[in-house]
Amino acid sequence: HVQLVESGGGSVRAGEDLRLTCAASGAFEEPFSTLCMGWFRQTPGKEREGVASIDSLDITYYEDSVKGRFTISRDSAKNTVDLYVHRLQPEDAATYYCAARGCRGGYRTGLDSRQFHYWGQGTQVTVS
């Protein structure tokens, strides 16, 4: 049973920083270090959008509007992936989801949500 659990959401003031964490557990088909991990966000009435991902070579991808403010990082010892959000803006308010899929062999997902197989339940971020 594969599980992704997001944490770190909440109400934050504009201009502040936030760290979201995704903890992965269960029987993935390959080691955590070779999984592609992604962060997506969604607001009511809008499609889910990819904001950051990291592949099996730890190459990172960012949506243009968040480049320079969001940072994704992996800790394979803890099976976690963090999303650091700097200088929060009102438009960052959303439910943030963590996603994963196997990427052994160098498979790349970029920010395409259709490429990811496993999803967390989401953590909500509000910006005041």
PDB file of C-alpha atoms in Angstrom:
ATOM      1  CA  HIS A   1       0.000   0.000   0.000  1.00  0.00           C
ATOM      2  CA  VAL A   2       1.590   3.246  -1.170  1.00  0.00           C
ATOM      3  CA  GLN A   3       0.893   6.413   0.729  1.00  0.00           C
ATOM      4  CA  LEU A   4       1.830  10.055   0.274  1.00  0.00           C
ATOM      5  CA  VAL A   5       1.043  12.432   3.103  1.00  0.00           C
ATOM      6  CA  GLU A   6       1.431  16.175   2.779  1.00  0.00           C
ATOM      7  CA  SER A   7       1.960  18.495   5.715  1.00  0.00           C
ATOM      8  CA  GLY A   8       2.933  22.087   6.395  1.00  0.00           C
ATOM      9  CA  GLY A   9      -0.065  23.889   5.004  1.00  0.00           C
ATOM     10  CA  GLY A  10      -1.969  26.553   6.866  1.00  0.00           C
ATOM     11  CA  SER A  11      -2.674  30.248   6.916  1.00  0.00           C
ATOM     12  CA  VAL A  12       0.341  32.372   6.074  1.00  0.00           C
ATOM     13  CA  ARG A  13       0.810  36.081   5.555  1.00  0.00           C
ATOM     14  CA  ALA A  14       1.813  37.376   2.181  1.00  0.00           C
ATOM     15  CA  GLY A  15       5.558  37.798   1.937  1.00  0.00           C
ATOM     16  CA  GLU A  16       6.347  35.021   4.383  1.00  0.00           C
ATOM     17  CA  ASP A  17       7.951  31.666   3.621  1.00  0.00           C
ATOM     18  CA  LEU A  18       6.457  28.213   3.927  1.00  0.00           C
ATOM     19  CA  ARG A  19       7.721  24.670   3.775  1.00  0.00           C
ATOM     20  CA  LEU A  20       5.509  21.848   2.635  1.00  0.00           C
ATOM     21  CA  THR A  21       6.585  18.257   3.209  1.00  0.00           C
ATOM     22  CA  CYS A  22       5.481  15.077   1.493  1.00  0.00           C
ATOM     23  CA  ALA A  23       6.207  11.840   3.318  1.00  0.00           C
ATOM     24  CA  ALA A  24       6.168   8.680   1.228  1.00  0.00           C
ATOM     25  CA  SER A  25       5.606   5.210   2.617  1.00  0.00           C
ATOM     26  CA  GLY A  26       4.676   1.772   1.422  1.00  0.00           C
ATOM     27  CA  ALA A  27       5.783  -0.610  -1.268  1.00  0.00           C
ATOM     28  CA  PHE A  28       6.790   1.490  -4.201  1.00  0.00           C
ATOM     29  CA  GLU A  29       8.030  -0.516  -7.147  1.00  0.00           C
ATOM     30  CA  GLU A  30      11.479   1.022  -6.809  1.00  0.00           C
ATOM     31  CA  PRO A  31      13.598   2.942  -4.283  1.00  0.00           C
ATOM     32  CA  PHE A  32      12.400   6.356  -3.243  1.00  0.00           C
ATOM     33  CA  SER A  33      15.570   7.888  -4.665  1.00  0.00           C
ATOM     34  CA  THR A  34      14.544   6.914  -8.200  1.00  0.00           C
ATOM     35  CA  LEU A  35      10.960   8.118  -7.975  1.00  0.00           C
ATOM     36  CA  CYS A  36       9.856  11.213  -9.783  1.00  0.00           C
ATOM     37  CA  MET A  37       8.182  13.429  -7.212  1.00  0.00           C
ATOM     38  CA  GLY A  38       6.001  16.390  -7.978  1.00  0.00           C
ATOM     39  CA  TRP A  39       4.076  19.155  -6.297  1.00  0.00           C
ATOM     40  CA  PHE A  40       0.837  20.355  -7.801  1.00  0.00           C
ATOM     41  CA  ARG A  41      -1.727  22.877  -6.688  1.00  0.00           C
ATOM     42  CA  GLN A  42      -5.373  23.466  -7.335  1.00  0.00           C
ATOM     43  CA  THR A  43      -7.939  26.122  -6.548  1.00  0.00           C
ATOM     44  CA  PRO A  44     -11.712  25.706  -6.853  1.00  0.00           C
ATOM     45  CA  GLY A  45     -12.894  25.823 -10.428  1.00  0.00           C
ATOM     46  CA  LYS A  46      -9.414  25.525 -11.897  1.00  0.00           C
ATOM     47  CA  GLU A  47      -7.399  22.642 -13.198  1.00  0.00           C
ATOM     48  CA  ARG A  48      -4.607  21.190 -11.144  1.00  0.00           C
ATOM     49  CA  GLU A  49      -1.287  22.712 -12.158  1.00  0.00           C
ATOM     50  CA  GLY A  50       2.211  21.457 -11.654  1.00  0.00           C
ATOM     51  CA  VAL A  51       4.503  23.807  -9.785  1.00  0.00           C
ATOM     52  CA  ALA A  52       7.637  21.750  -9.185  1.00  0.00           C
ATOM     53  CA  SER A  53       9.027  18.280  -9.721  1.00  0.00           C
ATOM     54  CA  ILE A  54      12.235  16.368  -9.246  1.00  0.00           C
ATOM     55  CA  ASP A  55      13.293  13.355 -11.261  1.00  0.00           C
ATOM     56  CA  SER A  56      15.460  10.309 -10.575  1.00  0.00           C
ATOM     57  CA  LEU A  57      18.610  12.278 -11.369  1.00  0.00           C
ATOM     58  CA  ASP A  58      17.426  15.023  -8.998  1.00  0.00           C
ATOM     59  CA  ILE A  59      16.909  17.368 -11.902  1.00  0.00           C
ATOM     60  CA  THR A  60      14.271  19.884 -10.942  1.00  0.00           C
ATOM     61  CA  TYR A  61      11.494  21.460 -12.966  1.00  0.00           C
ATOM     62  CA  TYR A  62       9.472  24.554 -12.114  1.00  0.00           C
ATOM     63  CA  GLU A  63       6.433  26.242 -13.514  1.00  0.00           C
ATOM     64  CA  ASP A  64       7.462  29.595 -14.944  1.00  0.00           C
ATOM     65  CA  SER A  65       5.457  31.698 -12.524  1.00  0.00           C
ATOM     66  CA  VAL A  66       7.151  30.180  -9.465  1.00  0.00           C
ATOM     67  CA  LYS A  67      10.743  30.056 -10.659  1.00  0.00           C
ATOM     68  CA  GLY A  68      12.990  31.793  -8.200  1.00  0.00           C
ATOM     69  CA  ARG A  69      10.480  31.487  -5.347  1.00  0.00           C
ATOM     70  CA  PHE A  70       9.781  27.746  -5.080  1.00  0.00           C
ATOM     71  CA  THR A  71      12.398  25.113  -4.353  1.00  0.00           C
ATOM     72  CA  ILE A  72      11.853  21.366  -4.380  1.00  0.00           C
ATOM     73  CA  SER A  73      14.231  19.011  -2.648  1.00  0.00           C
ATOM     74  CA  ARG A  74      14.367  15.314  -1.827  1.00  0.00           C
ATOM     75  CA  ASP A  75      15.641  13.563   1.299  1.00  0.00           C
ATOM     76  CA  SER A  76      16.006   9.916   0.379  1.00  0.00           C
ATOM     77  CA  ALA A  77      17.073   8.979   3.908  1.00  0.00           C
ATOM     78  CA  LYS A  78      13.687  10.128   5.196  1.00  0.00           C
ATOM     79  CA  ASN A  79      11.595   9.367   2.100  1.00  0.00           C
ATOM     80  CA  THR A  80      10.400  12.933   2.002  1.00  0.00           C
ATOM     81  CA  VAL A  81      10.250  15.685  -0.543  1.00  0.00           C
ATOM     82  CA  ASP A  82       9.917  19.298   0.476  1.00  0.00           C
ATOM     83  CA  LEU A  83       8.574  22.300  -1.329  1.00  0.00           C
ATOM     84  CA  TYR A  84       9.941  25.575  -0.057  1.00  0.00           C
ATOM     85  CA  VAL A  85       7.759  28.527  -0.941  1.00  0.00           C
ATOM     86  CA  HIS A  86       9.435  31.896  -0.509  1.00  0.00           C
ATOM     87  CA  ARG A  87       7.730  35.274  -0.403  1.00  0.00           C
ATOM     88  CA  LEU A  88       4.215  33.889  -0.538  1.00  0.00           C
ATOM     89  CA  GLN A  89       1.806  35.754  -2.767  1.00  0.00           C
ATOM     90  CA  PRO A  90      -2.004  35.745  -2.653  1.00  0.00           C
ATOM     91  CA  GLU A  91      -2.101  33.748  -5.886  1.00  0.00           C
ATOM     92  CA  ASP A  92      -0.177  30.949  -4.156  1.00  0.00           C
ATOM     93  CA  ALA A  93      -3.257  30.127  -2.082  1.00  0.00           C
ATOM     94  CA  ALA A  94      -4.393  26.638  -3.100  1.00  0.00           C
ATOM     95  CA  THR A  95      -4.526  23.044  -2.065  1.00  0.00           C
ATOM     96  CA  TYR A  96      -1.107  21.545  -2.686  1.00  0.00           C
ATOM     97  CA  TYR A  97      -0.755  17.918  -3.678  1.00  0.00           C
ATOM     98  CA  CYS A  98       2.234  15.629  -3.728  1.00  0.00           C
ATOM     99  CA  ALA A  99       2.576  13.029  -6.464  1.00  0.00           C
ATOM    100  CA  ALA A 100       4.960  10.212  -7.353  1.00  0.00           C
ATOM    101  CA  ARG A 101       5.764   7.621  -9.970  1.00  0.00           C
ATOM    102  CA  GLY A 102       8.636   5.291 -10.732  1.00  0.00           C
ATOM    103  CA  CYS A 103      11.323   6.854 -12.897  1.00  0.00           C
ATOM    104  CA  ARG A 104      14.099   4.277 -12.819  1.00  0.00           C
ATOM    105  CA  GLY A 105      16.171   4.459 -15.962  1.00  0.00           C
ATOM    106  CA  GLY A 106      15.884   8.191 -16.307  1.00  0.00           C
ATOM    107  CA  TYR A 107      12.203   8.516 -17.137  1.00  0.00           C
ATOM    108  CA  ARG A 108      11.125  12.126 -16.876  1.00  0.00           C
ATOM    109  CA  THR A 109       7.718  13.509 -16.065  1.00  0.00           C
ATOM    110  CA  GLY A 110       8.308  17.218 -16.029  1.00  0.00           C
ATOM    111  CA  LEU A 111       5.154  18.866 -14.661  1.00  0.00           C
ATOM    112  CA  ASP A 112       2.667  16.670 -16.487  1.00  0.00           C
ATOM    113  CA  SER A 113       0.165  15.435 -13.910  1.00  0.00           C
ATOM    114  CA  ARG A 114      -0.899  12.600 -16.225  1.00  0.00           C
ATOM    115  CA  GLN A 115       2.515  11.001 -15.755  1.00  0.00           C
ATOM    116  CA  PHE A 116       2.119  10.540 -12.011  1.00  0.00           C
ATOM    117  CA  HIS A 117       0.574   7.407 -10.547  1.00  0.00           C
ATOM    118  CA  TYR A 118       0.334   8.127  -6.828  1.00  0.00           C
ATOM    119  CA  TRP A 119      -1.229  11.131  -5.149  1.00  0.00           C
ATOM    120  CA  GLY A 120      -1.588  12.486  -1.653  1.00  0.00           C
ATOM    121  CA  GLN A 121      -4.733  13.981  -0.170  1.00  0.00           C
ATOM    122  CA  GLY A 122      -3.433  17.532  -0.266  1.00  0.00           C
ATOM    123  CA  THR A 123      -2.663  20.281   2.201  1.00  0.00           C
ATOM    124  CA  GLN A 124      -4.329  23.654   2.040  1.00  0.00           C
ATOM    125  CA  VAL A 125      -2.443  26.926   1.967  1.00  0.00           C
ATOM    126  CA  THR A 126      -4.233  30.209   2.545  1.00  0.00           C
ATOM    127  CA  VAL A 127      -2.563  33.584   2.200  1.00  0.00           C
ATOM    128  CA  SER A 128      -3.725  36.607   4.138  1.00  0.00           C
TER     129      SER A 128
END
